mmCIF file of C-alpha atoms and ligand atoms in Angstrom:
data_model
loop_
_atom_site.group_PDB
_atom_site.id
_atom_site.type_symbol
_atom_site.label_atom_id
_atom_site.label_comp_id
_atom_site.label_asym_id
_atom_site.label_seq_id
_atom_site.Cartn_x
_atom_site.Cartn_y
_atom_site.Cartn_z
ATOM 1 C CA UNK P 1394 20.195 -9.457 9.232
ATOM 2 C CA UNK P 1395 23.232 -8.925 6.978
ATOM 3 C CA UNK P 1396 25.475 -5.810 7.404
ATOM 4 C CA UNK P 1397 24.543 -4.494 3.979
ATOM 5 C CA UNK P 1398 23.261 -0.952 3.958
ATOM 6 C CA UNK P 1399 20.312 -0.298 1.463
ATOM 7 C CA UNK P 1400 20.427 3.008 -0.369
ATOM 8 C CA UNK P 1401 16.760 4.508 -0.259
ATOM 9 C CA UNK P 1402 15.268 7.440 -2.588
ATOM 10 C CA UNK P 1403 11.974 8.622 -1.221
ATOM 11 C CA UNK P 1404 9.262 10.232 -3.349
ATOM 12 C CA UNK P 1405 6.436 12.007 -1.863
ATOM 13 C CA UNK P 1406 9.032 12.922 1.017
ATOM 14 C CA UNK P 1407 6.781 15.899 2.378
ATOM 15 C CA UNK P 1408 3.712 13.830 2.706
ATOM 16 C CA UNK P 1409 2.524 11.953 5.773
ATOM 17 C CA UNK P 1410 3.963 8.581 4.466
ATOM 18 C CA UNK P 1411 7.192 10.332 3.092
ATOM 19 C CA UNK P 1412 7.979 11.980 6.703
ATOM 20 C CA UNK P 1413 7.244 8.467 8.482
ATOM 21 C CA UNK P 1414 9.518 7.066 5.873
ATOM 22 C CA UNK P 1415 12.430 9.460 6.465
ATOM 23 C CA UNK P 1416 12.102 9.064 10.075
ATOM 24 C CA UNK P 1417 12.321 5.201 9.909
ATOM 25 C CA UNK P 1418 15.315 5.350 7.575
ATOM 26 C CA UNK P 1419 17.181 7.619 10.084
ATOM 27 C CA UNK P 1420 16.303 5.228 13.076
ATOM 28 C CA UNK P 1421 17.300 2.199 10.994
ATOM 29 C CA UNK P 1422 21.019 0.877 11.131
ATOM 30 C CA UNK P 1423 20.369 -1.095 7.708
ATOM 31 C CA UNK P 1424 19.147 1.778 5.498
ATOM 32 C CA UNK P 1425 20.764 5.065 4.337
ATOM 33 C CA UNK P 1426 18.631 8.018 2.841
ATOM 34 C CA UNK P 1427 20.193 9.157 -0.500
ATOM 35 C CA UNK P 1428 17.361 11.096 -2.125
ATOM 36 C CA UNK P 1429 14.105 12.684 -1.123
ATOM 37 C CA UNK P 1430 11.772 13.944 -3.806
ATOM 38 C CA UNK P 1431 8.387 15.794 -3.888
ATOM 39 C CA UNK P 1432 6.421 17.732 -6.502
ATOM 40 C CA UNK P 1433 7.783 21.198 -7.678
ATOM 41 C CA UNK P 1434 6.608 24.281 -5.744
ATOM 42 C CA UNK P 1435 5.150 24.092 -2.164
ATOM 43 C CA UNK P 1436 6.990 24.669 1.347
ATOM 44 C CA UNK P 1437 10.163 22.093 2.112
ATOM 45 C CA UNK P 1438 11.761 22.078 -1.474
ATOM 46 C CA UNK P 1439 15.462 22.638 -0.733
ATOM 47 C CA UNK P 1440 15.327 21.853 2.834
ATOM 48 C CA UNK P 1441 16.814 19.158 4.674
ATOM 49 C CA UNK P 1442 14.798 15.989 4.496
ATOM 50 C CA UNK P 1443 15.620 14.949 8.209
ATOM 51 C CA UNK P 1444 14.307 18.320 9.234
ATOM 52 C CA UNK P 1445 10.946 18.539 7.293
ATOM 53 C CA UNK P 1446 10.395 15.062 8.756
ATOM 54 C CA UNK P 1447 10.816 16.488 12.478
ATOM 55 C CA UNK P 1448 13.936 14.585 13.156
ATOM 56 C CA UNK P 1449 17.722 15.508 12.730
ATOM 57 C CA UNK P 1450 19.569 16.967 9.857
ATOM 58 C CA UNK P 1451 20.778 14.273 7.404
ATOM 59 C CA UNK P 1452 22.357 16.474 4.731
ATOM 60 C CA UNK P 1453 19.852 15.292 2.070
ATOM 61 C CA UNK P 1454 17.828 18.016 0.498
ATOM 62 C CA UNK P 1455 14.395 17.804 -0.938
ATOM 63 C CA UNK P 1456 14.362 18.081 -4.610
ATOM 64 C CA UNK P 1457 11.639 17.999 -7.398
ATOM 65 C CA UNK P 1458 13.654 15.579 -9.709
ATOM 66 C CA UNK P 1459 13.718 11.882 -9.193
ATOM 67 C CA UNK P 1460 17.147 10.633 -10.555
ATOM 68 C CA UNK P 1461 17.810 7.109 -8.935
ATOM 69 C CA UNK P 1462 20.845 5.218 -9.791
ATOM 70 C CA UNK P 1463 21.456 1.678 -10.159
ATOM 71 C CA UNK P 1464 21.904 0.384 -6.472
ATOM 72 C CA UNK P 1465 19.434 2.709 -5.375
ATOM 73 C CA UNK P 1466 15.725 1.467 -4.107
ATOM 74 C CA UNK P 1467 13.005 4.098 -4.631
ATOM 75 C CA UNK P 1468 10.360 4.093 -2.369
ATOM 76 C CA UNK P 1469 7.273 5.947 -3.807
ATOM 77 C CA UNK P 1470 4.491 7.101 -1.620
ATOM 78 C CA UNK P 1471 2.922 9.984 -3.569
ATOM 79 C CA UNK P 1472 0.000 10.419 -6.042
ATOM 80 C CA UNK P 1473 -1.136 7.865 -8.686
ATOM 81 C CA UNK P 1474 -0.674 10.877 -11.138
ATOM 82 C CA UNK P 1475 3.028 10.843 -10.326
ATOM 83 C CA UNK P 1476 3.436 6.936 -10.550
ATOM 84 C CA UNK P 1477 3.829 6.510 -14.372
ATOM 85 C CA UNK P 1478 6.778 8.981 -14.683
ATOM 86 C CA UNK P 1479 8.349 7.449 -11.523
ATOM 87 C CA UNK P 1480 8.290 4.106 -12.803
ATOM 88 C CA UNK P 1481 9.933 5.128 -16.013
ATOM 89 C CA UNK P 1482 12.550 6.706 -14.250
ATOM 90 C CA UNK P 1483 13.216 3.550 -12.103
ATOM 91 C CA UNK P 1484 13.422 1.443 -15.398
ATOM 92 C CA UNK P 1485 15.834 3.745 -17.105
ATOM 93 C CA UNK P 1486 18.034 3.705 -14.017
ATOM 94 C CA UNK P 1487 17.633 -0.007 -13.327
ATOM 95 C CA UNK P 1488 16.625 0.696 -9.832
ATOM 96 C CA UNK P 1489 14.134 -1.516 -7.925
ATOM 97 C CA UNK P 1490 11.024 0.126 -6.797
ATOM 98 C CA UNK P 1491 8.786 -0.234 -3.530
ATOM 99 C CA UNK P 1492 5.492 1.320 -4.576
ATOM 100 C CA UNK P 1493 2.843 2.149 -1.865
ATOM 101 C CA UNK P 1494 0.814 4.637 -3.852
ATOM 102 C CA UNK P 1495 -3.125 3.683 -4.055
ATOM 103 C CA UNK P 1496 -5.639 4.397 -6.424
ATOM 104 C CA UNK P 1497 -3.709 3.474 -9.438
ATOM 105 C CA UNK P 1498 -5.685 3.470 -12.675
ATOM 106 C CA UNK P 1499 -5.658 0.388 -14.941
ATOM 107 C CA UNK P 1500 -3.238 1.931 -17.493
ATOM 108 C CA UNK P 1501 -0.773 2.469 -14.777
ATOM 109 C CA UNK P 1502 -1.293 -1.258 -13.581
ATOM 110 C CA UNK P 1503 -0.416 -2.304 -17.165
ATOM 111 C CA UNK P 1504 2.732 -0.238 -16.999
ATOM 112 C CA UNK P 1505 3.852 -1.797 -13.731
ATOM 113 C CA UNK P 1506 3.262 -5.153 -15.404
ATOM 114 C CA UNK P 1507 5.468 -4.160 -18.546
ATOM 115 C CA UNK P 1508 8.115 -2.374 -16.235
ATOM 116 C CA UNK P 1509 8.402 -5.494 -13.971
ATOM 117 C CA UNK P 1510 10.065 -7.371 -17.024
ATOM 118 C CA UNK P 1511 13.129 -5.115 -16.331
ATOM 119 C CA UNK P 1512 12.964 -4.414 -12.670
ATOM 120 C CA UNK P 1513 11.767 -5.844 -9.413
ATOM 121 C CA UNK P 1514 8.821 -3.945 -8.156
ATOM 122 C CA UNK P 1515 6.922 -4.575 -4.876
ATOM 123 C CA UNK P 1516 3.540 -2.943 -5.254
ATOM 124 C CA UNK P 1517 1.048 -3.204 -2.314
ATOM 125 C CA UNK P 1518 -2.043 -1.032 -1.031
ATOM 126 C CA UNK P 1519 -0.929 -1.889 2.275
ATOM 127 C CA UNK P 1520 2.656 -2.631 3.731
ATOM 128 C CA UNK P 1521 1.512 -3.465 7.153
ATOM 129 C CA UNK P 1522 2.521 -7.140 8.301
ATOM 130 C CA UNK P 1523 -0.807 -7.498 10.271
ATOM 131 C CA UNK P 1524 -2.795 -6.870 6.981
ATOM 132 C CA UNK P 1525 -0.778 -9.158 4.943
ATOM 133 C CA UNK P 1526 -1.813 -11.988 7.344
ATOM 134 C CA UNK P 1527 -5.443 -10.567 7.596
ATOM 135 C CA UNK P 1528 -5.650 -10.915 3.861
ATOM 136 C CA UNK P 1529 -4.370 -14.483 4.088
ATOM 137 C CA UNK P 1530 -6.797 -15.400 6.853
ATOM 138 C CA UNK P 1531 -9.624 -13.702 4.788
ATOM 139 C CA UNK P 1532 -8.857 -16.091 1.942
ATOM 140 C CA UNK P 1533 -8.708 -19.232 4.345
ATOM 141 C CA UNK P 1534 -12.052 -18.246 5.922
ATOM 142 C CA UNK P 1535 -13.782 -17.459 2.658
ATOM 143 C CA UNK P 1536 -12.793 -20.771 1.336
ATOM 144 C CA UNK P 1537 -13.888 -22.589 4.397
ATOM 145 C CA UNK P 1538 -17.199 -20.861 4.703
ATOM 146 C CA UNK P 1539 -18.294 -20.729 1.115
ATOM 147 C CA UNK P 1540 -20.398 -18.024 -0.330
ATOM 148 C CA UNK P 1541 -23.531 -19.016 1.661
ATOM 149 C CA UNK P 1542 -22.055 -16.771 4.561
ATOM 150 C CA UNK P 1543 -22.452 -13.106 3.651
ATOM 151 C CA UNK P 1544 -19.237 -11.082 3.246
ATOM 152 C CA UNK P 1545 -19.117 -7.404 4.090
ATOM 153 C CA UNK P 1546 -16.565 -5.081 4.753
ATOM 154 C CA UNK P 1547 -16.195 -1.823 6.575
ATOM 155 C CA UNK P 1548 -13.000 0.571 6.235
ATOM 156 C CA UNK P 1549 -12.253 3.642 8.032
ATOM 157 C CA UNK P 1550 -9.434 6.152 7.255
ATOM 158 C CA UNK P 1551 -8.626 9.722 7.921
ATOM 159 C CA UNK P 1552 -10.521 12.596 6.447
ATOM 160 C CA UNK P 1553 -7.656 13.565 3.828
ATOM 161 C CA UNK P 1554 -7.757 10.179 2.010
ATOM 162 C CA UNK P 1555 -8.474 10.638 -1.564
ATOM 163 C CA UNK P 1556 -9.481 7.176 -2.692
ATOM 164 C CA UNK P 1557 -12.534 5.180 -1.597
ATOM 165 C CA UNK P 1558 -13.095 2.394 -0.997
ATOM 166 C CA UNK P 1559 -9.365 1.862 0.040
ATOM 167 C CA UNK P 1560 -6.904 -0.300 -2.041
ATOM 168 C CA UNK P 1561 -6.804 -2.702 0.847
ATOM 169 C CA UNK P 1562 -10.478 -3.269 1.158
ATOM 170 C CA UNK P 1563 -10.791 -3.850 -2.508
ATOM 171 C CA UNK P 1564 -7.767 -6.514 -2.239
ATOM 172 C CA UNK P 1565 -9.606 -8.001 0.844
ATOM 173 C CA UNK P 1566 -13.092 -8.209 -1.032
ATOM 174 C CA UNK P 1567 -11.209 -9.541 -4.266
ATOM 175 C CA UNK P 1568 -9.433 -12.379 -1.927
ATOM 176 C CA UNK P 1569 -12.941 -13.455 -0.497
ATOM 177 C CA UNK P 1570 -14.523 -13.257 -4.122
ATOM 178 C CA UNK P 1571 -11.427 -15.322 -5.710
ATOM 179 C CA UNK P 1572 -11.745 -17.721 -3.029
ATOM 180 C CA UNK P 1573 -15.329 -18.651 -3.554
ATOM 181 C CA UNK P 1574 -15.133 -18.563 -7.122
ATOM 182 C CA UNK P 1575 -16.763 -15.118 -7.750
ATOM 183 C CA UNK P 1576 -15.544 -12.337 -9.717
ATOM 184 C CA UNK P 1577 -15.290 -9.309 -7.731
ATOM 185 C CA UNK P 1578 -16.580 -7.045 -10.545
ATOM 186 C CA UNK P 1579 -19.986 -8.880 -10.806
ATOM 187 C CA UNK P 1580 -20.533 -9.008 -6.839
ATOM 188 C CA UNK P 1581 -18.826 -5.738 -5.617
ATOM 189 C CA UNK P 1582 -21.451 -3.383 -4.016
ATOM 190 C CA UNK P 1583 -20.066 0.128 -2.761
ATOM 191 C CA UNK P 1584 -23.220 1.888 -2.549
ATOM 192 C CA UNK P 1585 -26.327 0.958 -1.332
ATOM 193 C CA UNK P 1586 -27.817 4.588 -1.182
ATOM 194 C CA UNK P 1587 -30.381 3.897 -3.976
ATOM 195 C CA UNK P 1588 -31.200 0.219 -2.773
ATOM 196 C CA UNK P 1589 -34.776 -0.697 -3.343
ATOM 197 C CA UNK P 1590 -34.214 -4.294 -2.829
ATOM 198 C CA UNK P 1591 -32.899 -6.467 -0.306
ATOM 199 C CA UNK P 1592 -29.144 -7.700 -0.264
ATOM 200 C CA UNK P 1593 -28.521 -10.033 -3.182
ATOM 201 C CA UNK P 1594 -27.039 -13.685 -2.325
ATOM 202 C CA UNK P 1595 -23.394 -13.689 -3.298
ATOM 203 C CA UNK P 1596 -22.782 -9.928 -3.153
ATOM 204 C CA UNK P 1597 -19.797 -8.369 -1.432
ATOM 205 C CA UNK P 1598 -20.452 -4.904 0.219
ATOM 206 C CA UNK P 1599 -17.764 -2.575 0.921
ATOM 207 C CA UNK P 1600 -18.487 0.552 3.202
ATOM 208 C CA UNK P 1601 -16.156 3.287 3.368
ATOM 209 C CA UNK P 1602 -16.095 5.732 6.387
ATOM 210 C CA UNK P 1603 -13.852 8.836 6.232
ATOM 211 C CA UNK P 1604 -13.148 11.170 9.198
ATOM 212 C CA UNK P 1605 -10.717 12.275 11.821
ATOM 213 C CA UNK P 1606 -7.190 11.101 11.796
ATOM 214 C CA UNK P 1607 -7.857 7.183 11.481
ATOM 215 C CA UNK P 1608 -4.546 5.666 10.005
ATOM 216 C CA UNK P 1609 -6.558 2.792 8.677
ATOM 217 C CA UNK P 1610 -8.990 0.411 9.996
ATOM 218 C CA UNK P 1611 -10.300 -2.824 8.013
ATOM 219 C CA UNK P 1612 -13.106 -5.221 9.473
ATOM 220 C CA UNK P 1613 -14.301 -8.172 7.158
ATOM 221 C CA UNK P 1614 -17.450 -9.686 8.529
ATOM 222 C CA UNK P 1615 -18.893 -13.104 7.544
ATOM 223 C CA UNK P 1616 -22.421 -13.193 8.503
ATOM 224 C CA UNK P 1617 -24.756 -16.189 8.714
ATOM 225 C CA UNK P 1618 -28.196 -16.760 10.374
ATOM 226 C CA UNK P 1619 -27.409 -16.971 14.167
ATOM 227 C CA UNK P 1620 -23.714 -16.229 13.854
ATOM 228 C CA UNK P 1621 -21.053 -13.767 12.772
ATOM 229 C CA UNK P 1622 -17.227 -14.029 12.320
ATOM 230 C CA UNK P 1623 -15.150 -10.742 12.273
ATOM 231 C CA UNK P 1624 -11.707 -10.277 11.199
ATOM 232 C CA UNK P 1625 -10.152 -6.796 12.077
ATOM 233 C CA UNK P 1626 -6.995 -4.829 11.578
ATOM 234 C CA UNK P 1627 -6.368 -1.358 13.128
ATOM 235 C CA UNK P 1628 -3.530 0.666 12.057
ATOM 236 C CA UNK P 1629 -2.638 3.177 15.054
ATOM 237 C CA UNK P 1630 0.534 4.374 13.557
ATOM 238 C CA UNK P 1631 1.564 4.976 9.884
ATOM 239 C CA UNK P 1632 5.212 4.046 10.959
ATOM 240 C CA UNK P 1633 3.891 0.533 10.534
ATOM 241 C CA UNK P 1634 3.624 0.875 6.659
ATOM 242 C CA UNK P 1635 7.037 2.783 6.603
ATOM 243 C CA UNK P 1636 8.721 -0.370 8.489
ATOM 244 C CA UNK P 1637 6.963 -2.576 6.000
ATOM 245 C CA UNK P 1638 8.202 -0.615 3.096
ATOM 246 C CA UNK P 1639 11.607 -0.594 4.398
ATOM 247 C CA UNK P 1640 11.545 -4.295 4.828
ATOM 248 C CA UNK P 1641 10.558 -4.614 1.386
ATOM 249 C CA UNK P 1642 13.302 -2.321 0.111
ATOM 250 C CA UNK P 1643 15.807 -4.853 1.587
ATOM 251 C CA UNK P 1644 14.119 -7.747 0.159
ATOM 252 C CA UNK P 1645 13.530 -6.486 -3.446
ATOM 253 C CA UNK P 1646 16.965 -5.560 -3.618
ATOM 254 C CA UNK P 1647 18.124 -9.083 -4.197
ATOM 255 C CA UNK P 1648 15.092 -10.232 -6.333
ATOM 256 C CA UNK P 1649 14.920 -10.658 -10.049
ATOM 257 C CA UNK P 1650 12.668 -8.550 -12.147
ATOM 258 C CA UNK P 1651 9.040 -9.269 -11.350
ATOM 259 C CA UNK P 1652 5.833 -7.768 -9.613
ATOM 260 C CA UNK P 1653 5.768 -8.466 -6.035
ATOM 261 C CA UNK P 1654 3.461 -7.767 -3.026
ATOM 262 C CA UNK P 1655 4.030 -7.849 0.800
ATOM 263 C CA UNK P 1656 2.887 -11.432 0.876
ATOM 264 C CA UNK P 1657 6.064 -12.314 -1.194
ATOM 265 C CA UNK P 1658 8.092 -10.242 0.872
ATOM 266 C CA UNK P 1659 6.877 -11.999 4.047
ATOM 267 C CA UNK P 1660 7.385 -15.480 2.309
ATOM 268 C CA UNK P 1661 3.392 -16.194 2.517
ATOM 269 C CA UNK P 1662 3.466 -17.629 -0.792
ATOM 270 C CA UNK P 1663 0.077 -17.699 -2.829
ATOM 271 C CA UNK P 1664 -3.148 -18.913 -1.439
HETATM 272 P P1 LIG B 1130 0.031 12.850 1.358
HETATM 273 O O1 LIG B 1130 -0.865 13.735 0.574
HETATM 274 O O2 LIG B 1130 0.471 13.354 2.666
HETATM 275 O O3 LIG B 1130 1.424 12.929 0.631
HETATM 276 C C1 LIG B 1130 1.635 12.785 -0.899
HETATM 277 C C2 LIG B 1130 3.195 13.740 -1.213
HETATM 278 O O4 LIG B 1130 3.303 13.132 -2.531
HETATM 279 C C3 LIG B 1130 2.855 15.120 -1.015
HETATM 280 O O5 LIG B 1130 3.834 15.688 -0.315
HETATM 281 C C4 LIG B 1130 2.891 15.554 -2.430
HETATM 282 O O6 LIG B 1130 3.376 16.755 -2.618
HETATM 283 C C5 LIG B 1130 3.549 14.722 -3.181
HETATM 284 N N1 LIG B 1130 3.599 14.492 -4.452
HETATM 285 C C6 LIG B 1130 2.472 14.820 -5.477
HETATM 286 N N2 LIG B 1130 2.870 14.804 -6.583
HETATM 287 C C7 LIG B 1130 4.162 14.389 -6.755
HETATM 288 C C8 LIG B 1130 5.136 14.179 -7.752
HETATM 289 N N3 LIG B 1130 4.684 14.342 -9.127
HETATM 290 N N4 LIG B 1130 6.276 13.772 -7.567
HETATM 291 C C9 LIG B 1130 6.679 13.550 -6.241
HETATM 292 N N5 LIG B 1130 5.888 13.705 -5.112
HETATM 293 C C10 LIG B 1130 4.608 14.274 -5.589
HETATM 294 O O7 LIG B 1130 -0.315 11.500 1.273
HETATM 295 P P2 LIG B 1130 -0.115 10.362 2.273
HETATM 296 O O8 LIG B 1130 -0.900 9.963 3.165
HETATM 297 O O9 LIG B 1130 1.625 10.398 2.628
HETATM 298 O O10 LIG B 1130 -0.243 9.098 1.145
HETATM 299 C C11 LIG B 1130 0.467 9.009 -0.094
HETATM 300 C C12 LIG B 1130 0.060 7.679 -0.889
HETATM 301 O O11 LIG B 1130 0.390 6.590 -0.148
HETATM 302 C C13 LIG B 1130 -1.330 7.614 -1.074
HETATM 303 O O12 LIG B 1130 -1.531 7.020 -2.405
HETATM 304 C C14 LIG B 1130 -1.839 6.625 0.074
HETATM 305 O O13 LIG B 1130 -3.199 6.212 -0.283
HETATM 306 C C15 LIG B 1130 -0.724 5.669 0.139
HETATM 307 N N6 LIG B 1130 -0.723 4.982 1.184
HETATM 308 C C16 LIG B 1130 -0.170 3.764 1.145
HETATM 309 C C17 LIG B 1130 0.109 2.912 2.212
HETATM 310 C C18 LIG B 1130 0.355 1.462 2.055
HETATM 311 O O14 LIG B 1130 0.744 0.892 3.052
HETATM 312 N N7 LIG B 1130 0.610 1.229 0.633
HETATM 313 C C19 LIG B 1130 -0.111 3.609 3.510
HETATM 314 C C20 LIG B 1130 -0.447 4.709 3.637
HETATM 315 C C21 LIG B 1130 -0.686 5.531 2.439
#
C-alpha cells in the first residue's frame, strides 16, 4: 500500500456507522479525519469527533455543515433525505464520494447518475467484502440453476433499521433475477400476508426480520424438489462496513468520474 494519506470527511458522524468510521480512521495509518458532520441540533455538536466515537481526542469538532474541499473524500452514512444536498456539495467541491446510505429514492439515484459525470462516486448498500462475494456467488448459482429452482431470501437486521427489505437483499434478489432473465419488479414478493394461492413459479420472495442488535444477516435459498442450496453471510460487527468504506475511499480518489460499487473497488468486474 502506498504512503499516501487519504483525507476523510464523515457525514452522519454521530450515528452507529459514523462512530464506527471515526474509530477505523483513527486506527488507520492511511487515512486522516478532516471533518465530521451531522444534522443540526441533537447531542454531540461542537464536541470532539474522536470522543463521541468513544476513542481518543482527534481535534476535529462535529459540525452541521458539509464543506468538503478538493482532495477530501466524503464518506456519507446518514439518511436518504440528506443525500441529495450532500451529493451537490461534493460536486461543487470536486470531492469524490463514498455513499453507504440505503433506502435512496429513484430521484436520488437519478441525481447520483448525473453527479457521477463530474465526480467519482462509490455507492453500495453493503460495503462488506463478504457480501460483495456473496452477490457474485448468487449470480453464478442462479445462472447455473436457472429459474426452475425457487429462489427465496431471508434478511435479519437490528430493530432500529428504517428500510425493509434491506438494500442488500434487494440487490441480491435483482442479481438472481437478472442472471435468469427475469425482471425483479415483475417477480418480487415481499409480503405473503394476504396470499390465497400457492407460490407462483419464478417469483422471488424476500422476508425481512427486525429485532435486537443484529448487524445484518442475509441468506439466499435455492429450493428444488429433494435438495436445497443456501448461501449465507452474517455480519457480527459494523466495523466491517467501515473498513470497506475506507478501502473504497482510497480507491475512489484515483478514479475518473463515474458511478462505482464495491465489486469495482474489489476488482470483481461485471458478471
Ligand atoms: P443512525 O441512525 O445510527 O445514524 C444516522 C446519522 O445520520 C445520525 O447521527 C443522524 O443524526 C445523521 N443525520 C441525519 N440527517 C442528517 C443530515 N441532514 N446531515 C448529516 N447527518 C445527518 O444510522 P446508521 O445505522 O449509522 O446507518 C446510517 C445509514 O447507513 C443507513 O441508511 C443504513 O441503512 C446505512 N448502512 C449502510 C451500510 C453499508 O454497508 N452500505 C452498512 C450499515 C448501515
